[in-house]
Amino acid sequence: MPHPKLFTPLELGGITLPNRIVVSPMCQYSAHDGSMGDWHLAHLGTFACSGAGLFVVEATGATREGRITHGCTGLYSDENEAAMARAVQLYRGITRNPIGVQIGHAGRKASSSFPWQGGKPLGAHESPWQTVAPSPIPFGEGWHVPKELSKEELKGLIDAFVVAAERAKRIGFDVVELHAAHGYLLHQFLSPLSNQRTDAYGHDRMRFPLEVARAVREVWPKERALGARINATDWVEGGWQPGDAVAFVRELKRAGLDFVCVSSGATVPHAKIPVAPGYQVGFSQKIKTETEMTTRAVGMIADPRQAEEILASGKADMVAMARALLDNPRWVWHAAERFGVAIDYPPQYARSRHDAWPGAKIARGQAK
Ligand SMILES: Cc1cc2nc3c(=O)[nH]c(=O)nc-3n(C[C@H](O)[C@H](O)[C@H](O)COP(=O)(O)O)c2cc1C
């Protein structure tokens, strides 16, 4: 059996991922005014033990108003920075594998409730806040009407992204990923469904996200890695399309970004998305082929053979997984075992290694 691509190291910017399995960013809705708490320590601890080549911390607001919910993390205060530094320190105590953070702004999708409370716009008695966007168009029926951002406010937001990236640098993250997907602020500028401005930021819809990317690139060290999560499509006629995504990625590459994660959807509530195993992988392949950018595929990837095929056939350079890794944080260990690859376990857990069990071949769960 050739050495599996999944477990082949990858150079990303100035860092090396020991394998190509990435824990996709996942909001935990458990922060206090943007600061990570005990839940995050448990969550990061779990994934520090997972063996994944990279763990990306959830969508983190560059400003307080840029959080999706009251429970989302931020990097807008010294308290946020200190709490995240504590969590990253815990992670570093368990694994040498790199860790990243996704920095974003929710724009018109901010001020909403947790998914388990409906994921709806906050009501009058739930401390809602004024949302902002390229144009005063709500995300959907019943959603807050955002305030159109002025040019001055856009400058302020670029500064906020830069300050958040500087905080991430001090914390010691290896990777920063800009959230330019899923209908959040940077993507709201890109999509004609949400950006109907008549100024320079509407004539050139890539302008604001690229200004943010260039500004962050200036402060983010070359010896670490900088990327973006992007949408390949809005899945709506008249919306953002794969050809637009190719053009955007070319510009991101020119701006010095090291990778993109290729996702889709969530720009408007009524999109019809043909969800199926690996349904976004073709977009990663297109972008990788047409731009030569390093890409990460994501979306309905759950089986180790499926993940290996995506990489071995050159459709992507990494795979990110969210739900499969939440479901089974030992996914990486088991995939390594399946492909006959030895990976580092935390020594405290080394005796769980199947090849270390007396009688492991007879039955899991019976050996002592
Ligand atoms: C609990 C949860 C939280 C998520 N939070 C984020 C997030 O913070 N940023 C982001 O870009 N995507 C987020 N996503 C989307 C995932 O990163 C991923 O793109 C999506 O779930 C598809 O991958 P999967 O099929 O492996 O779950 C989240 C998904 C889940 C399940």
GROMACS .gro file of C-alpha atoms and ligand atoms in nm:
model
  399
    1MET     CA    1   0.000   0.000   0.000
    2PRO     CA    2   0.152   0.342  -0.093
    3HIS     CA    3   0.193   0.580   0.200
    4PRO     CA    4  -0.145   0.749   0.241
    5LYS     CA    5  -0.167   1.113   0.144
    6LEU     CA    6  -0.379   1.175   0.457
    7PHE     CA    7  -0.071   1.109   0.669
    8THR     CA    8   0.182   1.286   0.447
    9PRO     CA    9   0.302   1.615   0.603
   10LEU     CA   10   0.206   1.941   0.432
   11GLU     CA   11   0.402   2.266   0.419
   12LEU     CA   12   0.161   2.552   0.472
   13GLY     CA   13   0.319   2.897   0.457
   14GLY     CA   14   0.600   2.867   0.708
   15ILE     CA   15   0.460   2.578   0.910
   16THR     CA   16   0.428   2.203   0.863
   17LEU     CA   17   0.113   2.004   0.929
   18PRO     CA   18   0.214   1.651   1.035
   19ASN     CA   19  -0.092   1.517   0.852
   20ARG     CA   20  -0.365   1.663   0.633
   21ILE     CA   21  -0.663   1.616   0.861
   22VAL     CA   22  -0.800   1.947   0.990
   23VAL     CA   23  -1.056   2.004   1.264
   24SER     CA   24  -1.292   2.247   1.092
   25PRO     CA   25  -1.378   2.565   1.283
   26MET     CA   26  -1.684   2.508   1.499
   27CYS     CA   27  -1.871   2.770   1.700
   28GLN     CA   28  -1.934   2.652   2.055
   29TYR     CA   29  -2.166   2.934   2.170
   30SER     CA   30  -2.008   2.905   2.513
   31ALA     CA   31  -1.801   3.221   2.553
   32HIS     CA   32  -1.865   3.506   2.797
   33ASP     CA   33  -1.846   3.846   2.627
   34GLY     CA   34  -1.617   3.688   2.370
   35SER     CA   35  -1.392   3.511   2.620
   36MET     CA   36  -1.337   3.136   2.618
   37GLY     CA   37  -1.438   2.953   2.935
   38ASP     CA   38  -1.425   2.605   3.086
   39TRP     CA   39  -1.615   2.443   2.800
   40HIS     CA   40  -1.349   2.559   2.558
   41LEU     CA   41  -1.074   2.409   2.770
   42ALA     CA   42  -1.247   2.070   2.755
   43HIS     CA   43  -1.316   2.112   2.382
   44LEU     CA   44  -0.959   2.212   2.293
   45GLY     CA   45  -0.826   1.939   2.521
   46THR     CA   46  -1.028   1.677   2.335
   47PHE     CA   47  -0.896   1.787   1.996
   48ALA     CA   48  -0.540   1.834   2.123
   49CYS     CA   49  -0.550   1.458   2.188
   50SER     CA   50  -0.706   1.383   1.850
   51GLY     CA   51  -0.390   1.369   1.638
   52ALA     CA   52  -0.538   1.604   1.374
   53GLY     CA   53  -0.274   1.789   1.175
   54LEU     CA   54  -0.440   2.123   1.248
   55PHE     CA   55  -0.716   2.243   1.477
   56VAL     CA   56  -0.892   2.567   1.382
   57VAL     CA   57  -1.066   2.757   1.661
   58GLU     CA   58  -1.421   2.870   1.585
   59ALA     CA   59  -1.535   3.188   1.406
   60THR     CA   60  -1.404   3.462   1.633
   61GLY     CA   61  -1.538   3.816   1.610
   62ALA     CA   62  -1.297   4.093   1.518
   63THR     CA   63  -1.538   4.322   1.701
   64ARG     CA   64  -1.800   4.270   1.971
   65GLU     CA   65  -2.080   4.346   1.721
   66GLY     CA   66  -1.922   4.101   1.477
   67ARG     CA   67  -2.007   3.800   1.692
   68ILE     CA   68  -2.286   3.580   1.564
   69THR     CA   69  -2.438   3.527   1.910
   70HIS     CA   70  -2.385   3.641   2.268
   71GLY     CA   71  -2.188   3.317   2.317
   72CYS     CA   72  -1.940   3.352   2.032
   73THR     CA   73  -1.570   3.408   2.088
   74GLY     CA   74  -1.401   3.736   2.004
   75LEU     CA   75  -1.056   3.888   1.990
   76TYR     CA   76  -1.163   4.245   2.065
   77SER     CA   77  -1.053   4.280   2.428
   78ASP     CA   78  -0.759   4.204   2.655
   79GLU     CA   79  -0.985   3.963   2.847
   80ASN     CA   80  -1.064   3.772   2.525
   81GLU     CA   81  -0.695   3.751   2.446
   82ALA     CA   82  -0.600   3.627   2.794
   83ALA     CA   83  -0.874   3.361   2.796
   84MET     CA   84  -0.777   3.232   2.452
   85ALA     CA   85  -0.409   3.233   2.547
   86ARG     CA   86  -0.494   3.010   2.846
   87ALA     CA   87  -0.677   2.764   2.618
   88VAL     CA   88  -0.395   2.760   2.363
   89GLN     CA   89  -0.145   2.702   2.644
   90LEU     CA   90  -0.346   2.397   2.748
   91TYR     CA   91  -0.344   2.274   2.386
   92ARG     CA   92   0.034   2.323   2.362
   93GLY     CA   93   0.082   2.117   2.676
   94ILE     CA   94  -0.075   1.819   2.501
   95THR     CA   95   0.041   1.831   2.138
   96ARG     CA   96   0.300   1.984   1.908
   97ASN     CA   97   0.050   1.993   1.619
   98PRO     CA   98  -0.036   2.340   1.488
   99ILE     CA   99  -0.340   2.537   1.599
  100GLY     CA  100  -0.523   2.815   1.416
  101VAL     CA  101  -0.806   3.058   1.466
  102GLN     CA  102  -1.076   3.176   1.229
  103ILE     CA  103  -1.131   3.552   1.246
  104GLY     CA  104  -1.452   3.695   1.108
  105HIS     CA  105  -1.744   3.928   1.141
  106ALA     CA  106  -2.104   3.816   1.114
  107GLY     CA  107  -2.239   4.137   0.956
  108ARG     CA  108  -2.612   4.107   0.893
  109LYS     CA  109  -2.620   3.756   1.045
  110ALA     CA  110  -2.502   3.883   1.385
  111SER     CA  111  -2.729   3.931   1.686
  112SER     CA  112  -2.886   3.589   1.662
  113SER     CA  113  -2.970   3.315   1.911
  114PHE     CA  114  -2.782   2.988   1.965
  115PRO     CA  115  -2.873   2.705   1.724
  116TRP     CA  116  -3.031   2.511   2.010
  117GLN     CA  117  -3.249   2.816   2.078
  118GLY     CA  118  -3.355   2.837   1.716
  119GLY     CA  119  -3.069   3.033   1.554
  120LYS     CA  120  -3.309   3.323   1.497
  121PRO     CA  121  -3.254   3.698   1.516
  122LEU     CA  122  -3.251   3.805   1.883
  123GLY     CA  123  -3.582   3.941   2.009
  124ALA     CA  124  -3.632   4.277   2.183
  125HIS     CA  125  -3.580   4.123   2.531
  126GLU     CA  126  -3.271   3.923   2.439
  127SER     CA  127  -3.026   4.217   2.421
  128PRO     CA  128  -3.011   4.239   2.043
  129TRP     CA  129  -2.768   4.480   1.881
  130GLN     CA  130  -2.757   4.686   1.562
  131THR     CA  131  -2.613   4.478   1.280
  132VAL     CA  132  -2.406   4.617   0.992
  133ALA     CA  133  -2.359   4.509   0.630
  134PRO     CA  134  -2.258   4.635   0.285
  135SER     CA  135  -2.623   4.720   0.211
  136PRO     CA  136  -2.934   4.751   0.432
  137ILE     CA  137  -3.075   4.416   0.315
  138PRO     CA  138  -3.174   4.164   0.585
  139PHE     CA  139  -3.055   3.802   0.566
  140GLY     CA  140  -3.414   3.680   0.536
  141GLU     CA  141  -3.767   3.749   0.642
  142GLY     CA  142  -3.792   3.866   1.003
  143TRP     CA  143  -3.416   3.929   1.031
  144HIS     CA  144  -3.264   4.254   1.160
  145VAL     CA  145  -3.223   4.525   0.896
  146PRO     CA  146  -2.850   4.599   0.895
  147LYS     CA  147  -2.704   4.946   0.882
  148GLU     CA  148  -2.507   5.018   0.565
  149LEU     CA  149  -2.140   5.058   0.654
  150SER     CA  150  -1.981   5.394   0.571
  151LYS     CA  151  -1.632   5.418   0.421
  152GLU     CA  152  -1.505   5.543   0.759
  153GLU     CA  153  -1.658   5.242   0.934
  154LEU     CA  154  -1.497   5.009   0.681
  155LYS     CA  155  -1.157   5.156   0.766
  156GLY     CA  156  -1.234   5.094   1.133
  157LEU     CA  157  -1.323   4.732   1.058
  158ILE     CA  158  -0.997   4.673   0.869
  159ASP     CA  159  -0.816   4.802   1.177
  160ALA     CA  160  -1.022   4.568   1.397
  161PHE     CA  161  -0.922   4.265   1.183
  162VAL     CA  162  -0.558   4.375   1.210
  163VAL     CA  163  -0.579   4.417   1.588
  164ALA     CA  164  -0.745   4.075   1.622
  165ALA     CA  165  -0.468   3.919   1.409
  166GLU     CA  166  -0.207   4.087   1.628
  167ARG     CA  167  -0.377   3.940   1.933
  168ALA     CA  168  -0.371   3.597   1.762
  169LYS     CA  169  -0.001   3.647   1.694
  170ARG     CA  170   0.071   3.724   2.061
  171ILE     CA  171  -0.133   3.423   2.170
  172GLY     CA  172   0.095   3.213   1.950
  173PHE     CA  173  -0.145   3.071   1.691
  174ASP     CA  174   0.026   2.909   1.393
  175VAL     CA  175  -0.254   2.984   1.148
  176VAL     CA  176  -0.506   3.262   1.095
  177GLU     CA  177  -0.799   3.191   0.871
  178LEU     CA  178  -1.019   3.479   0.755
  179HIS     CA  179  -1.387   3.388   0.743
  180ALA     CA  180  -1.497   3.498   0.396
  181ALA     CA  181  -1.770   3.234   0.356
  182HIS     CA  182  -2.119   3.134   0.471
  183GLY     CA  183  -2.285   3.471   0.422
  184TYR     CA  184  -2.086   3.651   0.692
  185LEU     CA  185  -1.954   4.004   0.648
  186LEU     CA  186  -1.661   3.949   0.409
  187HIS     CA  187  -1.875   3.722   0.196
  188GLN     CA  188  -2.167   3.969   0.216
  189PHE     CA  189  -1.939   4.211   0.030
  190LEU     CA  190  -1.859   3.949  -0.235
  191SER     CA  191  -2.211   3.833  -0.311
  192PRO     CA  192  -2.437   4.041  -0.535
  193LEU     CA  193  -2.728   3.915  -0.321
  194SER     CA  194  -2.606   4.115  -0.021
  195ASN     CA  195  -2.388   4.388  -0.174
  196GLN     CA  196  -2.587   4.637  -0.378
  197ARG     CA  197  -2.371   4.940  -0.308
  198THR     CA  198  -2.317   5.199  -0.577
  199ASP     CA  199  -1.974   5.314  -0.450
  200ALA     CA  200  -1.630   5.160  -0.513
  201TYR     CA  201  -1.709   4.876  -0.266
  202GLY     CA  202  -2.008   4.780  -0.481
  203HIS     CA  203  -1.849   4.825  -0.823
  204ASP     CA  204  -1.565   4.602  -0.710
  205ARG     CA  205  -1.723   4.359  -0.463
  206MET     CA  206  -1.386   4.199  -0.383
  207ARG     CA  207  -1.240   4.530  -0.271
  208PHE     CA  208  -1.324   4.519   0.102
  209PRO     CA  209  -1.236   4.151   0.165
  210LEU     CA  210  -0.908   4.203  -0.024
  211GLU     CA  211  -0.828   4.517   0.177
  212VAL     CA  212  -0.878   4.312   0.493
  213ALA     CA  213  -0.665   4.025   0.358
  214ARG     CA  214  -0.379   4.257   0.257
  215ALA     CA  215  -0.387   4.444   0.588
  216VAL     CA  216  -0.380   4.121   0.789
  217ARG     CA  217  -0.103   3.981   0.568
  218GLU     CA  218   0.111   4.281   0.660
  219VAL     CA  219   0.099   4.199   1.030
  220TRP     CA  220   0.074   3.819   1.017
  221PRO     CA  221   0.423   3.660   1.014
  222LYS     CA  222   0.537   3.488   0.695
  223GLU     CA  223   0.678   3.204   0.905
  224ARG     CA  224   0.324   3.113   1.010
  225ALA     CA  225   0.028   3.056   0.773
  226LEU     CA  226  -0.257   3.279   0.658
  227GLY     CA  227  -0.561   3.155   0.471
  228ALA     CA  228  -0.929   3.215   0.415
  229ARG     CA  229  -1.245   3.015   0.410
  230ILE     CA  230  -1.442   3.107   0.101
  231ASN     CA  231  -1.769   3.019  -0.065
  232ALA     CA  232  -1.751   2.857  -0.408
  233THR     CA  233  -2.117   2.935  -0.469
  234ASP     CA  234  -2.431   3.076  -0.305
  235TRP     CA  235  -2.639   2.802  -0.475
  236VAL     CA  236  -2.876   3.075  -0.598
  237GLU     CA  237  -2.921   3.211  -0.948
  238GLY     CA  238  -2.782   3.563  -0.968
  239GLY     CA  239  -2.558   3.497  -0.666
  240TRP     CA  240  -2.185   3.431  -0.618
  241GLN     CA  241  -2.064   3.162  -0.861
  242PRO     CA  242  -1.763   2.925  -0.890
  243GLY     CA  243  -1.603   3.148  -1.157
  244ASP     CA  244  -1.620   3.442  -0.913
  245ALA     CA  245  -1.456   3.225  -0.648
  246VAL     CA  246  -1.169   3.142  -0.885
  247ALA     CA  247  -1.112   3.513  -0.953
  248PHE     CA  248  -1.122   3.589  -0.579
  249VAL     CA  249  -0.875   3.313  -0.493
  250ARG     CA  250  -0.633   3.442  -0.760
  251GLU     CA  251  -0.639   3.778  -0.583
  252LEU     CA  252  -0.599   3.620  -0.240
  253LYS     CA  253  -0.296   3.435  -0.372
  254ARG     CA  254  -0.156   3.759  -0.508
  255ALA     CA  255  -0.215   3.915  -0.164
  256GLY     CA  256   0.012   3.645  -0.019
  257LEU     CA  257  -0.239   3.407   0.140
  258ASP     CA  258  -0.121   3.050   0.178
  259PHE     CA  259  -0.443   2.849   0.143
  260VAL     CA  260  -0.820   2.854   0.104
  261CYS     CA  261  -1.086   2.629   0.249
  262VAL     CA  262  -1.360   2.582  -0.008
  263SER     CA  263  -1.714   2.583   0.131
  264SER     CA  264  -2.051   2.711   0.003
  265GLY     CA  265  -2.402   2.828   0.088
  266ALA     CA  266  -2.560   3.012   0.385
  267THR     CA  267  -2.578   3.347   0.204
  268VAL     CA  268  -2.958   3.347   0.200
  269PRO     CA  269  -3.199   3.112   0.377
  270HIS     CA  270  -3.383   2.994   0.064
  271ALA     CA  271  -3.090   2.837  -0.128
  272LYS     CA  272  -3.143   2.480  -0.245
  273ILE     CA  273  -2.823   2.289  -0.168
  274PRO     CA  274  -2.765   1.938  -0.309
  275VAL     CA  275  -2.604   1.807   0.008
  276ALA     CA  276  -2.438   1.467  -0.040
  277PRO     CA  277  -2.105   1.308   0.058
  278GLY     CA  278  -1.819   1.530  -0.064
  279TYR     CA  279  -2.058   1.770  -0.241
  280GLN     CA  280  -1.814   2.063  -0.222
  281VAL     CA  281  -1.500   1.871  -0.323
  282GLY     CA  282  -1.546   1.947  -0.696
  283PHE     CA  283  -1.519   2.318  -0.616
  284SER     CA  284  -1.192   2.265  -0.435
  285GLN     CA  285  -1.063   2.074  -0.738
  286LYS     CA  286  -1.167   2.353  -0.975
  287ILE     CA  287  -1.006   2.623  -0.763
  288LYS     CA  288  -0.688   2.422  -0.709
  289THR     CA  289  -0.654   2.349  -1.082
  290GLU     CA  290  -0.732   2.699  -1.202
  291THR     CA  291  -0.537   2.897  -0.941
  292GLU     CA  292  -0.271   2.655  -0.811
  293MET     CA  293  -0.365   2.769  -0.461
  294THR     CA  294  -0.332   2.517  -0.177
  295THR     CA  295  -0.687   2.410  -0.097
  296ARG     CA  296  -0.875   2.241   0.182
  297ALA     CA  297  -1.191   2.048   0.101
  298VAL     CA  298  -1.479   2.037   0.348
  299GLY     CA  299  -1.837   1.919   0.371
  300MET     CA  300  -1.977   1.571   0.429
  301ILE     CA  301  -1.638   1.405   0.448
  302ALA     CA  302  -1.654   1.130   0.707
  303ASP     CA  303  -1.493   0.810   0.582
  304PRO     CA  304  -1.112   0.765   0.582
  305ARG     CA  305  -1.110   0.609   0.233
  306GLN     CA  306  -1.321   0.896   0.098
  307ALA     CA  307  -1.082   1.147   0.257
  308GLU     CA  308  -0.778   0.966   0.117
  309GLU     CA  309  -0.928   0.954  -0.233
  310ILE     CA  310  -0.986   1.331  -0.229
  311LEU     CA  311  -0.620   1.392  -0.151
  312ALA     CA  312  -0.466   1.111  -0.358
  313SER     CA  313  -0.657   1.224  -0.669
  314GLY     CA  314  -0.534   1.582  -0.621
  315LYS     CA  315  -0.872   1.742  -0.559
  316ALA     CA  316  -0.745   1.910  -0.243
  317ASP     CA  317  -0.433   1.935  -0.028
  318MET     CA  318  -0.611   1.894   0.307
  319VAL     CA  319  -0.950   1.782   0.430
  320ALA     CA  320  -1.142   1.955   0.707
  321MET     CA  321  -1.408   1.775   0.903
  322ALA     CA  322  -1.656   1.907   1.156
  323ARG     CA  323  -1.934   1.668   1.245
  324ALA     CA  324  -1.739   1.345   1.189
  325LEU     CA  325  -1.473   1.461   1.435
  326LEU     CA  326  -1.728   1.581   1.691
  327ASP     CA  327  -1.890   1.242   1.664
  328ASN     CA  328  -1.561   1.057   1.692
  329PRO     CA  329  -1.262   1.260   1.817
  330ARG     CA  330  -1.052   0.942   1.775
  331TRP     CA  331  -1.116   0.942   1.399
  332VAL     CA  332  -0.751   1.021   1.324
  333TRP     CA  333  -0.616   0.739   1.540
  334HIS     CA  334  -0.850   0.489   1.379
  335ALA     CA  335  -0.774   0.612   1.026
  336ALA     CA  336  -0.401   0.581   1.097
  337GLU     CA  337  -0.454   0.226   1.219
  338ARG     CA  338  -0.654   0.142   0.910
  339PHE     CA  339  -0.375   0.269   0.683
  340GLY     CA  340  -0.102   0.106   0.894
  341VAL     CA  341   0.053   0.439   0.994
  342ALA     CA  342   0.203   0.496   1.340
  343ILE     CA  343   0.113   0.834   1.489
  344ASP     CA  344   0.194   0.991   1.824
  345TYR     CA  345  -0.056   0.925   2.102
  346PRO     CA  346  -0.045   1.124   2.425
  347PRO     CA  347   0.162   0.887   2.645
  348GLN     CA  348  -0.119   0.881   2.903
  349TYR     CA  349  -0.340   0.715   2.640
  350ALA     CA  350  -0.077   0.500   2.470
  351ARG     CA  351  -0.215   0.177   2.615
  352SER     CA  352  -0.536   0.226   2.417
  353ARG     CA  353  -0.342   0.171   2.093
  354HIS     CA  354  -0.496  -0.137   1.941
  355ASP     CA  355  -0.164  -0.295   1.855
  356ALA     CA  356  -0.061  -0.252   2.222
  357TRP     CA  357  -0.353  -0.456   2.356
  358PRO     CA  358  -0.284  -0.814   2.445
  359GLY     CA  359  -0.538  -1.007   2.241
  360ALA     CA  360  -0.644  -0.695   2.051
  361LYS     CA  361  -0.693  -0.901   1.739
  362ILE     CA  362  -0.944  -1.120   1.917
  363ALA     CA  363  -1.179  -0.849   2.028
  364ARG     CA  364  -1.169  -0.487   2.120
  365GLY     CA  365  -1.311  -0.430   2.463
  366GLN     CA  366  -1.209  -0.766   2.609
  367ALA     CA  367  -0.841  -0.708   2.667
  368LYS     CA  368  -0.710  -0.561   2.993
  369LIG     C1  369  -2.123   2.284   1.558
  369LIG     C2  370  -2.075   2.347   1.432
  369LIG     C3  371  -2.021   2.476   1.436
  369LIG     C4  372  -1.971   2.536   1.319
  369LIG     N1  373  -1.908   2.658   1.326
  369LIG     C5  374  -1.840   2.706   1.219
  369LIG     C6  375  -1.752   2.817   1.231
  369LIG     O1  376  -1.728   2.869   1.340
  369LIG     N2  377  -1.691   2.861   1.118
  369LIG     C7  378  -1.710   2.800   0.996
  369LIG     O2  379  -1.653   2.845   0.896
  369LIG     N3  380  -1.791   2.693   0.984
  369LIG     C8  381  -1.853   2.642   1.093
  369LIG     N4  382  -1.925   2.527   1.082
  369LIG     C9  383  -1.925   2.456   0.954
  369LIG    C10  384  -1.816   2.348   0.957
  369LIG     O3  385  -1.687   2.401   0.979
  369LIG    C11  386  -1.817   2.266   0.826
  369LIG     O4  387  -1.779   2.349   0.720
  369LIG    C12  388  -1.953   2.203   0.797
  369LIG     O5  389  -2.008   2.147   0.915
  369LIG    C13  390  -1.943   2.094   0.691
  369LIG     O6  391  -1.851   1.995   0.732
  369LIG     P1  392  -1.895   1.852   0.794
  369LIG     O7  393  -1.984   1.787   0.693
  369LIG     O8  394  -1.763   1.781   0.815
  369LIG     O9  395  -1.965   1.879   0.924
  369LIG    C14  396  -1.979   2.468   1.196
  369LIG    C15  397  -2.039   2.341   1.192
  369LIG    C16  398  -2.083   2.279   1.307
  369LIG    C17  399  -2.140   2.140   1.300
   0.00000   0.00000   0.00000
